[in-house]
Amino acid sequence: MMRTSVRLMALVAMAAIAASGCFKSSTSQASSESSSNSSSSVSSCSPSEDEEESAYERDVRDYTVAHATSTHDLARFQQDLTDIAAGYGISDWEDDRTTHIAVGRGLAGSGLDASEADVLTTALVRADPTRTRWVLGAYHVTRPK
Amino acid sequence: MSRALGAALAAVILLQSAAPVAAAVFDLLYIKANVGESAGGHSAIRFADQVYHFQNDAGGLLHLRRTPNRHFRWTYAVLQNRTIHVARVEAAADTYDRLRDAFNRRFLLHDAHTRLLRAHTRDRELLDALIATREPTGVEFPLRGAGLFSETPDTIDTGPPRALATLRARVSARYGATFIAERLAALHAQLRHLAPTTTGTPPRLSKDVYPTPALHISERYQALGLQILALDILRRPRSLAPGVLLDPGQGPGAVPDMALSAALRRQLQHFAERTEDRLVTLAGSDGPDWGFAFLLGMARLEAIYASQAAGRLMVLDGFPDDARTIDRAAVARRRPYLQELADEADARFISARTRLLAADPVTERDFALLEATATRRLELWRGAHHGDPVRMSSDPLLPARRAHVPRLPALDRTKSELRRDVADADLADDAYRRALRTTFGYHLLRANCATEIFALIATTLEPTGTPHPLGGHLAPTSEFHFVPALAHRAVLATWNVTAVGEIPSYRRTRVDAMYDDEPDAAVYFRESSRLTSTVYRANDADAFFLFFTDDSVPMRPLYGLANVAAGTGQALWGTLRAPFDRGATLRAGMAGIAFSLPELVWVNLRKGTFEYGHDHVDRLTPTLQAPPTRLAP
């Protein structure tokens, strides 16, 4: 009996899904969805600044991991960082400490050894000593011992 | 005494040794159905303040979205009026971290593909513009940020804006008097030599490998075009474009409290000096994409100098060009709601200003937050107090008005080469879209919002040892797991669910509160019909119906019959009106019938939707309780 009712529920739900199915709803599209960050529209239902900051840091870290484990196309890496930063309202990520620290954590998370991290960092920050310190400092602190 | 102490110590040691590895919890969410595109229910997973959920877009692709938790509740429980069922799952901290990272990385991967799709489209637009180019007008290809400044340099009468004149002097002092001209010539040469990089070879995509193709021609054109424009503005300064600079504290819709205090003036001056230093460095940068940061930096310097001259805060308009606008009529309907939002925007602005006042040094984030909150505050203030149209945007308010850059050189490619490039771009675009559909395509049974959550979890946790980190394996596509309601049931039966609960829909929350204050019968009969309800307001998004049936189970078939009759009536009326409204009423009537028919067999889909209901978001939190004894899967 139970089994039958479960199957009946499934059939009804299937019929319903067949007409729709996890679609991006027009309501949510109009009010909230965006391709990247999905923060607020007219509403103030946006995350707090602290939440945004940690989400940004996580995104840059995770993106660095994803990138470092696929290819090392530096121009693409920089372009994607620019796009991700813009999604959080940052136009100049090269001048942003959080970005560099998150990159360093991402390099550590991707399992690059110290010399590989060094090469990628040098290419990214173009020998700027402050930015080098931010990236490699975070790399060495985060790297599994 | 000593025995008691010893026993206590032993108990502590025992407790410590028996303590589980640090655990964390995440929520599996099942969102009940509503009409239209929501009829199948929806599944999502929440880690702390972010909700991840797969959505089927119009192109047949299943995208992983990420939505802040509060916003998710607002969208689904308030606007869409759907109850959200919560199953709280406990996992070891490292399992939790792996899952959260996996969902976030998959989200970034989907986001990257969305950007790449856009780059394909932009490639084609650029190539078309290049083919159509006539030398005097330049390439008609709008660049993001190029519309911040006026198209023509200021005349001698108006004089160059002071901020840019100072900056130009500093750049020349640092790099030499001929630097700007030489750099411009080099950038022009680079731009002329651009060529497409995409080919028609089908890309090999994967759900686990981040896409890192070479930069598209449109991306490189945008970067170089903005660098050229930035240096050209520095060489021949011009004013901000009309409408770019907002002056919230001035005019008939003036927002209060925009005057610059001495402390704010000082902090803005610090930021201006820091920005100027940074722009001098950027002018000599050999990085690939400094153009936009340079343009925005110059525009912000202008805004700060204007603010200081006027003694009140002025900011750049951060709303995107295509921001959706609520017109005057809709604003009039939403006045109380807008007032509420305006009050909250006030609070956010004050918080941003406090943050900037305390910052040392003042960073771009601090300034951008002040800029964005001031812009939004002005928009909402004018809507709430003066009935002006209100713009909305789900993107951060980063000032980046689009415009084409006059006098950018054409590429060193003949028209026939460009036509071949167009054909190649079309092939590349087709191949890419096909590959996306193969890898990320939506499928009712195999790849939908529920199955993809289970699939990603299974991939992330495999190979699993014994015991399973979540309590048991859930196969993505078996046992009807593609149905969100049954997927939720399977989670309750299989995983380490430590609590369950629900976030009631907006209408239910409001009606339940009424039951506390009024006679039950009065509330029931009044609120069960849309004609007498004090909560529901007719929403254009809803097809016509008479009765709510989600909270009237015994009466559901009877109410359903009335709803079918109402839908039929509307459809008949729509048939007569079809020549005048292109069949809109007829379609609404048919939809009304379709969503009422399941009610005849006790199945409810329609709950009604709302245009707004923001004040209730914070009340929509789940009341959690211990899970029931494990259900049979």
Coordinates of N, CA and C in Angstrom, one line a residue, chain A residues 2-3 6-7 9-14 16-63 65-67 70-73 75-76 78-80 82-96 98-99 109 126 128 131, chain B residues 36-37 39-40 42 49-50 53-57 65-68 70-71 74-75 79-80 100-101 104-105 107-108 111 114-116 118 144 209-210 212-216 219 274 278 282 285-289 292-293 296 300 324 337-338 341 344 348 351 355 364-365 368-369 376 380 390 392-396 398 442 444-445 448-449 479-480 482-484 486 489 603 614 617 633:
Chain A
M2 N 1.9 1.2 1.0 CA 2.8 2.3 1.1 C 3.6 2.5 -0.2
R3 N 4.0 1.4 -0.7 CA 4.8 1.4 -2.0 C 4.0 2.0 -3.1
V6 N 3.7 5.7 -2.8 CA 4.9 6.4 -3.1 C 5.0 6.5 -4.7
R7 N 4.7 5.4 -5.3 CA 4.7 5.4 -6.8 C 3.7 6.4 -7.4
M9 N 2.7 9.1 -5.9 CA 3.2 10.4 -5.7 C 4.3 10.7 -6.8
A10 N 5.1 9.7 -7.0 CA 6.2 9.9 -8.0 C 5.6 10.2 -9.4
L11 N 4.5 9.5 -9.7 CA 3.9 9.8 -11.1 C 3.3 11.2 -11.2
V12 N 2.6 11.6 -10.1 CA 2.0 12.9 -10.1 C 3.2 13.9 -10.2
A13 N 4.2 13.7 -9.4 CA 5.3 14.7 -9.4 C 6.0 14.7 -10.7
M14 N 6.1 13.5 -11.4 CA 6.8 13.4 -12.7 C 6.0 14.3 -13.7
A16 N 4.1 16.7 -13.1 CA 4.3 18.1 -12.8 C 5.6 18.6 -13.3
I17 N 6.7 17.8 -13.0 CA 8.0 18.2 -13.4 C 8.1 18.3 -14.9
A18 N 7.4 17.3 -15.6 CA 7.5 17.3 -17.0 C 7.1 18.6 -17.6
A19 N 6.2 19.3 -16.9 CA 5.8 20.6 -17.5 C 6.8 21.7 -17.0
S20 N 7.7 21.4 -16.1 CA 8.5 22.4 -15.6 C 9.9 21.9 -15.3
G21 N 10.2 21.7 -14.1 CA 11.5 21.0 -13.7 C 12.6 22.0 -13.4
C22 N 12.7 22.4 -12.1 CA 13.8 23.2 -11.6 C 14.1 24.4 -12.5
F23 N 13.1 24.9 -13.1 CA 13.4 26.1 -14.0 C 13.8 27.3 -13.2
K24 N 14.7 28.1 -13.8 CA 15.0 29.4 -13.2 C 13.7 30.2 -13.3
S25 N 13.1 30.5 -12.1 CA 11.8 31.1 -12.2 C 11.9 32.6 -12.5
S26 N 10.8 33.0 -13.2 CA 10.8 34.4 -13.6 C 10.8 35.3 -12.4
T27 N 10.2 34.9 -11.3 CA 10.1 35.7 -10.1 C 11.5 35.9 -9.6
S28 N 12.2 34.8 -9.4 CA 13.5 34.9 -8.8 C 14.5 35.6 -9.8
Q29 N 14.3 35.4 -11.1 CA 15.2 36.0 -12.0 C 15.0 37.5 -11.9
A30 N 13.8 37.9 -11.8 CA 13.5 39.4 -11.8 C 14.0 40.0 -10.5
S31 N 14.0 39.2 -9.4 CA 14.2 39.8 -8.1 C 15.6 39.5 -7.6
S32 N 16.2 38.4 -8.0 CA 17.4 38.1 -7.2 C 18.5 37.5 -8.0
E33 N 18.3 36.8 -9.0 CA 19.3 36.0 -9.6 C 20.3 36.8 -10.4
S34 N 21.6 36.4 -10.3 CA 22.5 37.0 -11.2 C 23.5 35.8 -11.5
S35 N 24.3 36.0 -12.5 CA 25.1 34.9 -12.9 C 26.2 34.7 -11.9
S36 N 26.6 35.7 -11.1 CA 27.7 35.5 -10.3 C 27.4 35.5 -8.8
N37 N 27.2 36.7 -8.3 CA 27.2 36.8 -6.9 C 25.8 36.8 -6.3
S38 N 24.8 37.1 -7.0 CA 23.4 37.0 -6.5 C 23.2 37.8 -5.2
S39 N 23.7 39.0 -5.2 CA 23.4 39.8 -4.1 C 22.1 40.6 -4.3
S40 N 21.9 41.7 -3.6 CA 20.5 42.2 -3.6 C 20.1 43.0 -4.9
S41 N 18.9 43.1 -5.0 CA 18.4 43.9 -6.1 C 17.9 45.2 -5.5
V42 N 16.6 45.5 -5.6 CA 16.1 46.6 -4.9 C 16.0 46.3 -3.4
S43 N 15.9 45.1 -3.1 CA 15.8 44.7 -1.7 C 17.1 44.8 -1.0
S44 N 17.0 44.8 0.3 CA 18.2 44.8 1.1 C 18.5 43.4 1.6
C45 N 17.9 42.4 1.0 CA 18.2 41.1 1.4 C 19.6 40.6 1.0
S46 N 20.5 41.5 1.0 CA 21.9 41.1 0.5 C 22.7 40.7 1.8
P47 N 23.8 40.0 1.5 CA 24.6 39.6 2.7 C 25.3 40.8 3.3
S48 N 25.7 40.6 4.5 CA 26.4 41.7 5.2 C 27.8 41.9 4.6
E49 N 28.4 43.0 4.9 CA 29.8 43.2 4.3 C 30.8 42.1 4.7
D50 N 30.6 41.6 6.0 CA 31.5 40.6 6.4 C 31.3 39.3 5.6
E51 N 30.0 39.0 5.4 CA 29.7 37.8 4.6 C 30.3 37.9 3.2
E52 N 30.1 39.1 2.6 CA 30.6 39.3 1.3 C 32.1 39.1 1.2
E53 N 32.7 39.7 2.2 CA 34.2 39.6 2.2 C 34.7 38.2 2.3
S54 N 34.0 37.4 3.2 CA 34.5 36.0 3.3 C 34.1 35.2 2.0
A55 N 33.0 35.5 1.4 CA 32.6 34.8 0.2 C 33.6 35.2 -0.9
Y56 N 34.0 36.4 -1.0 CA 35.0 36.8 -2.0 C 36.3 36.0 -1.8
E57 N 36.7 36.0 -0.6 CA 38.0 35.3 -0.3 C 37.9 33.8 -0.6
R58 N 36.8 33.2 -0.3 CA 36.6 31.8 -0.6 C 36.6 31.6 -2.2
D59 N 35.9 32.5 -2.9 CA 35.8 32.4 -4.3 C 37.2 32.5 -4.9
V60 N 38.0 33.4 -4.5 CA 39.3 33.6 -5.1 C 40.2 32.4 -4.7
R61 N 40.1 31.9 -3.5 CA 40.9 30.7 -3.1 C 40.5 29.5 -3.9
D62 N 39.2 29.3 -4.0 CA 38.7 28.1 -4.8 C 39.0 28.2 -6.3
Y63 N 38.9 29.5 -6.8 CA 39.2 29.7 -8.2 C 40.7 29.4 -8.4
V65 N 42.6 27.4 -6.8 CA 42.8 25.9 -6.7 C 42.4 25.3 -8.1
A66 N 41.2 25.7 -8.5 CA 40.7 25.2 -9.8 C 41.7 25.5 -11.0
H67 N 42.1 26.7 -11.0 CA 43.0 27.2 -12.1 C 44.4 26.5 -12.0
S70 N 44.5 23.0 -13.3 CA 44.2 22.8 -14.7 C 45.3 23.3 -15.6
T71 N 45.3 24.5 -16.0 CA 46.5 25.0 -16.8 C 47.1 26.2 -16.1
H72 N 48.2 26.7 -16.6 CA 48.8 27.9 -16.0 C 48.8 29.1 -17.0
D73 N 47.6 29.3 -17.6 CA 47.5 30.4 -18.6 C 47.3 31.7 -17.7
A75 N 47.3 34.9 -18.4 CA 46.3 35.9 -18.9 C 44.9 35.6 -18.5
R76 N 44.6 34.3 -18.7 CA 43.2 33.9 -18.3 C 43.0 34.0 -16.8
Q78 N 44.4 36.0 -14.7 CA 44.2 37.4 -14.4 C 42.8 38.0 -14.8
Q79 N 42.4 37.6 -16.0 CA 41.1 38.0 -16.5 C 40.0 37.5 -15.6
D80 N 40.1 36.2 -15.2 CA 39.0 35.7 -14.4 C 39.1 36.3 -13.0
T82 N 39.8 39.4 -12.4 CA 39.2 40.6 -12.7 C 37.7 40.5 -12.7
D83 N 37.2 39.5 -13.3 CA 35.7 39.2 -13.4 C 35.2 38.9 -12.1
I84 N 35.8 38.0 -11.3 CA 35.3 37.6 -10.0 C 35.3 38.9 -9.1
A85 N 36.4 39.6 -9.1 CA 36.5 40.8 -8.2 C 35.4 41.8 -8.6
A86 N 35.1 42.0 -9.9 CA 34.1 42.9 -10.3 C 32.7 42.5 -9.8
G87 N 32.5 41.2 -9.7 CA 31.3 40.7 -9.1 C 31.1 41.1 -7.7
Y88 N 32.1 41.5 -7.0 CA 32.1 41.9 -5.6 C 32.3 43.4 -5.5
G89 N 32.3 44.1 -6.6 CA 32.4 45.6 -6.6 C 33.9 46.0 -6.5
I90 N 34.8 45.2 -6.8 CA 36.2 45.6 -6.7 C 36.8 45.7 -8.1
S91 N 37.3 46.9 -8.5 CA 37.8 47.2 -9.8 C 39.3 46.9 -9.9
D92 N 40.0 47.0 -8.8 CA 41.4 46.9 -8.9 C 41.9 45.9 -7.9
W93 N 41.8 44.6 -8.3 CA 42.2 43.5 -7.3 C 43.7 43.5 -7.1
E94 N 44.4 44.1 -8.0 CA 45.9 44.1 -7.8 C 46.3 44.9 -6.6
D95 N 45.4 45.8 -6.2 CA 45.7 46.6 -5.0 C 45.0 46.1 -3.8
D96 N 44.4 44.9 -3.8 CA 43.6 44.4 -2.8 C 44.3 43.3 -2.0
T98 N 43.2 41.3 0.4 CA 42.5 40.1 0.6 C 42.6 39.1 -0.6
T99 N 42.6 39.7 -1.8 CA 42.7 38.9 -3.1 C 44.0 38.1 -3.0
G109 N 46.3 25.2 -1.3 CA 45.2 24.2 -1.4 C 45.3 23.3 -2.6
R126 N 54.4 40.3 -10.5 CA 55.5 41.0 -11.3 C 56.5 41.7 -10.3
D128 N 56.5 42.7 -7.3 CA 56.1 43.7 -6.3 C 56.3 43.0 -4.9
R131 N 53.1 42.6 -2.6 CA 52.2 41.6 -3.0 C 52.7 40.2 -3.0
Chain B
G36 N 3.3 27.3 -12.5 CA 4.2 27.8 -13.5 C 5.4 26.9 -13.6
E37 N 6.6 27.6 -13.5 CA 7.8 26.9 -13.7 C 8.3 26.2 -12.4
A39 N 6.4 24.0 -10.7 CA 5.4 22.9 -10.4 C 6.0 21.6 -10.0
G40 N 7.3 21.4 -10.2 CA 7.9 20.2 -9.8 C 8.6 20.2 -8.4
H42 N 11.5 21.9 -5.8 CA 12.9 22.3 -6.0 C 13.7 21.8 -4.9
D49 N 25.9 30.6 5.2 CA 25.1 31.7 4.7 C 24.8 31.6 3.2
Q50 N 25.2 30.5 2.5 CA 25.1 30.4 1.1 C 24.2 29.2 0.7
H53 N 21.9 25.8 -5.6 CA 20.8 25.0 -6.2 C 21.0 25.1 -7.7
F54 N 20.6 23.9 -8.3 CA 20.7 23.8 -9.7 C 19.5 24.3 -10.4
Q55 N 19.6 25.1 -11.4 CA 18.4 25.6 -12.1 C 18.6 25.4 -13.6
N56 N 17.4 25.1 -14.2 CA 17.4 24.8 -15.6 C 17.1 26.1 -16.4
D57 N 18.1 26.5 -17.2 CA 17.9 27.8 -17.8 C 17.2 27.6 -19.2
R65 N 23.5 27.6 -9.1 CA 23.4 29.0 -8.7 C 23.8 29.0 -7.2
R66 N 24.3 30.2 -6.8 CA 24.6 30.4 -5.4 C 23.8 31.7 -4.9
T67 N 23.1 31.5 -3.9 CA 22.2 32.6 -3.4 C 22.4 32.8 -1.9
P68 N 22.6 34.0 -1.4 CA 22.7 34.2 0.0 C 21.4 33.7 0.7
R70 N 19.5 34.5 3.1 CA 18.4 35.3 3.4 C 17.6 35.7 2.1
H71 N 18.4 35.9 1.1 CA 17.8 36.2 -0.2 C 17.0 35.0 -0.7
W74 N 13.8 34.8 0.9 CA 12.9 35.9 0.4 C 12.3 35.5 -0.9
T75 N 13.1 35.0 -1.8 CA 12.7 34.6 -3.1 C 11.7 33.5 -3.1
L79 N 8.3 35.7 -2.0 CA 7.8 36.0 -3.4 C 7.0 34.9 -4.0
Q80 N 7.6 33.7 -3.9 CA 7.0 32.5 -4.5 C 6.1 31.8 -3.6
R100 N 31.4 21.6 1.0 CA 31.2 23.0 0.7 C 32.2 23.5 -0.4
D101 N 33.4 23.0 -0.3 CA 34.4 23.4 -1.4 C 34.0 22.9 -2.7
N104 N 31.1 25.0 -4.0 CA 31.6 26.3 -4.4 C 32.4 26.3 -5.7
R105 N 33.3 25.3 -5.8 CA 34.1 25.2 -7.1 C 33.2 24.9 -8.3
F107 N 30.2 25.8 -8.6 CA 29.5 27.1 -8.9 C 30.4 28.0 -9.7
L108 N 31.7 28.1 -9.3 CA 32.6 28.9 -10.0 C 32.8 28.4 -11.4
D111 N 29.9 29.4 -13.4 CA 30.0 30.9 -13.6 C 31.0 31.2 -14.7
T114 N 29.4 30.6 -18.0 CA 28.5 31.7 -18.3 C 29.3 32.9 -18.9
R115 N 30.4 33.2 -18.3 CA 31.2 34.3 -18.9 C 31.8 34.0 -20.2
L116 N 32.2 32.7 -20.4 CA 32.8 32.4 -21.7 C 31.7 32.4 -22.8
R118 N 29.2 34.4 -22.9 CA 29.1 35.8 -23.2 C 30.2 36.3 -24.1
R144 N 32.7 48.3 -21.5 CA 32.2 48.6 -20.1 C 33.1 49.6 -19.4
V209 N 36.7 20.1 -14.4 CA 37.9 20.8 -14.8 C 37.5 22.2 -15.2
Y210 N 38.2 23.2 -14.6 CA 37.9 24.6 -14.8 C 38.3 25.0 -16.2
T212 N 39.9 27.0 -19.0 CA 40.9 28.1 -19.1 C 41.4 28.3 -20.5
P213 N 40.4 28.6 -21.4 CA 40.9 28.9 -22.8 C 41.7 30.2 -22.9
A214 N 42.4 30.3 -24.0 CA 43.1 31.6 -24.2 C 42.1 32.7 -24.3
L215 N 42.5 34.0 -24.0 CA 41.6 35.1 -24.0 C 40.9 35.3 -25.3
H216 N 39.7 35.6 -25.3 CA 38.9 35.8 -26.5 C 39.3 37.2 -27.1
E219 N 37.7 40.0 -25.3 CA 38.2 40.3 -24.0 C 39.5 41.2 -24.2
R274 N 45.5 58.3 -2.1 CA 45.9 56.9 -2.3 C 45.6 56.5 -3.7
R278 N 48.0 55.3 -6.7 CA 47.8 54.0 -7.4 C 47.7 54.2 -8.9
L282 N 49.6 52.5 -11.9 CA 48.9 51.8 -13.0 C 49.3 52.3 -14.4
S285 N 51.9 50.3 -15.6 CA 51.7 48.8 -15.4 C 51.9 48.1 -16.7
D286 N 52.5 46.9 -16.6 CA 52.5 46.0 -17.8 C 51.5 44.9 -17.6
G287 N 50.6 45.1 -16.7 CA 49.5 44.1 -16.5 C 48.6 44.2 -17.6
P288 N 47.7 43.2 -17.8 CA 46.9 43.1 -19.0 C 45.6 43.8 -18.9
D289 N 45.1 44.2 -17.7 CA 43.7 44.7 -17.6 C 43.6 45.9 -16.6
F292 N 40.2 49.5 -17.0 CA 39.0 49.8 -16.3 C 39.2 50.4 -14.9
A293 N 40.2 49.8 -14.2 CA 40.5 50.3 -12.8 C 41.0 51.8 -12.9
L296 N 37.9 54.1 -13.8 CA 37.1 54.3 -12.6 C 37.8 55.1 -11.5
R300 N 36.4 58.5 -9.9 CA 36.2 58.7 -8.5 C 36.9 59.9 -8.0
R324 N 16.8 47.0 -14.3 CA 15.3 47.0 -14.4 C 14.7 48.1 -13.6
Y337 N 6.4 49.5 1.2 CA 7.5 48.6 1.1 C 8.8 49.3 0.8
L338 N 8.7 50.3 -0.1 CA 9.9 51.1 -0.5 C 10.3 51.9 0.7
L341 N 12.4 49.8 2.8 CA 13.7 49.5 2.2 C 14.5 50.8 2.2
E344 N 16.1 51.0 5.6 CA 17.2 50.0 5.7 C 18.4 50.5 4.9
R348 N 22.2 51.2 6.1 CA 23.4 50.6 5.4 C 24.4 51.7 5.1
S351 N 26.2 52.8 8.2 CA 27.1 51.8 8.5 C 28.4 51.8 7.6
R355 N 32.2 52.7 8.7 CA 33.3 51.9 8.3 C 34.4 52.7 7.7
E364 N 39.7 50.5 -1.5 CA 38.7 50.6 -2.5 C 37.4 50.0 -2.0
R365 N 37.5 48.9 -1.2 CA 36.3 48.3 -0.7 C 35.5 49.3 0.2
A368 N 34.0 51.9 -2.1 CA 33.0 51.4 -3.0 C 31.7 51.1 -2.2
L369 N 31.9 50.7 -1.0 CA 30.7 50.4 -0.2 C 29.9 51.7 0.1
R376 N 22.2 53.6 -3.8 CA 21.0 52.9 -3.5 C 20.0 53.7 -2.6
L380 N 16.2 54.7 -3.6 CA 15.0 54.3 -2.8 C 14.3 55.5 -2.1
V390 N 12.1 53.5 -9.7 CA 13.2 53.0 -8.9 C 13.9 51.9 -9.7
M392 N 16.5 48.7 -10.2 CA 17.0 47.6 -9.5 C 18.1 46.9 -10.2
S393 N 19.0 46.3 -9.4 CA 20.1 45.6 -10.0 C 20.5 44.5 -9.0
S394 N 20.7 43.3 -9.6 CA 21.2 42.2 -8.7 C 22.8 42.2 -8.7
D395 N 23.4 43.0 -9.5 CA 24.8 43.1 -9.5 C 25.3 44.2 -8.5
P396 N 26.6 44.1 -8.1 CA 27.1 45.1 -7.2 C 27.1 46.4 -8.0
L398 N 28.9 48.8 -9.2 CA 30.2 49.3 -9.6 C 30.0 50.2 -10.8
Y442 N 20.3 19.7 -19.0 CA 19.2 19.3 -18.1 C 18.5 18.1 -18.7
L444 N 15.2 15.5 -17.4 CA 14.2 15.3 -16.4 C 14.5 14.2 -15.3
L445 N 15.0 13.1 -15.8 CA 15.3 12.0 -14.9 C 16.7 11.8 -14.4
N448 N 18.7 16.8 -12.9 CA 17.9 17.9 -12.5 C 18.3 18.4 -11.2
C449 N 17.5 19.3 -10.6 CA 18.0 20.0 -9.4 C 18.3 19.0 -8.2
E479 N 15.5 5.1 -7.4 CA 14.5 5.3 -6.4 C 13.8 6.6 -6.5
F480 N 13.5 7.1 -7.7 CA 12.8 8.3 -7.9 C 13.4 9.5 -7.2
F482 N 14.9 11.7 -8.5 CA 14.8 12.9 -9.4 C 13.6 13.8 -9.0
V483 N 12.7 13.2 -8.1 CA 11.6 14.0 -7.7 C 12.0 14.7 -6.3
P484 N 12.0 16.0 -6.3 CA 12.5 16.6 -5.1 C 11.8 16.2 -3.8
L486 N 10.6 13.2 -3.1 CA 11.1 11.9 -2.7 C 12.6 11.9 -2.4
R489 N 12.7 12.8 1.1 CA 12.3 11.7 2.0 C 13.5 10.7 2.1
V603 N -4.3 17.1 -4.9 CA -2.9 17.5 -5.1 C -2.9 19.0 -5.3
H614 N 8.9 41.8 2.1 CA 10.2 41.8 2.7 C 10.2 41.8 4.2
V617 N 10.9 38.5 6.1 CA 12.0 37.5 5.8 C 12.5 37.0 7.1
P633 N 12.9 4.1 3.2 CA 13.2 4.8 2.0 C 12.2 4.6 0.9

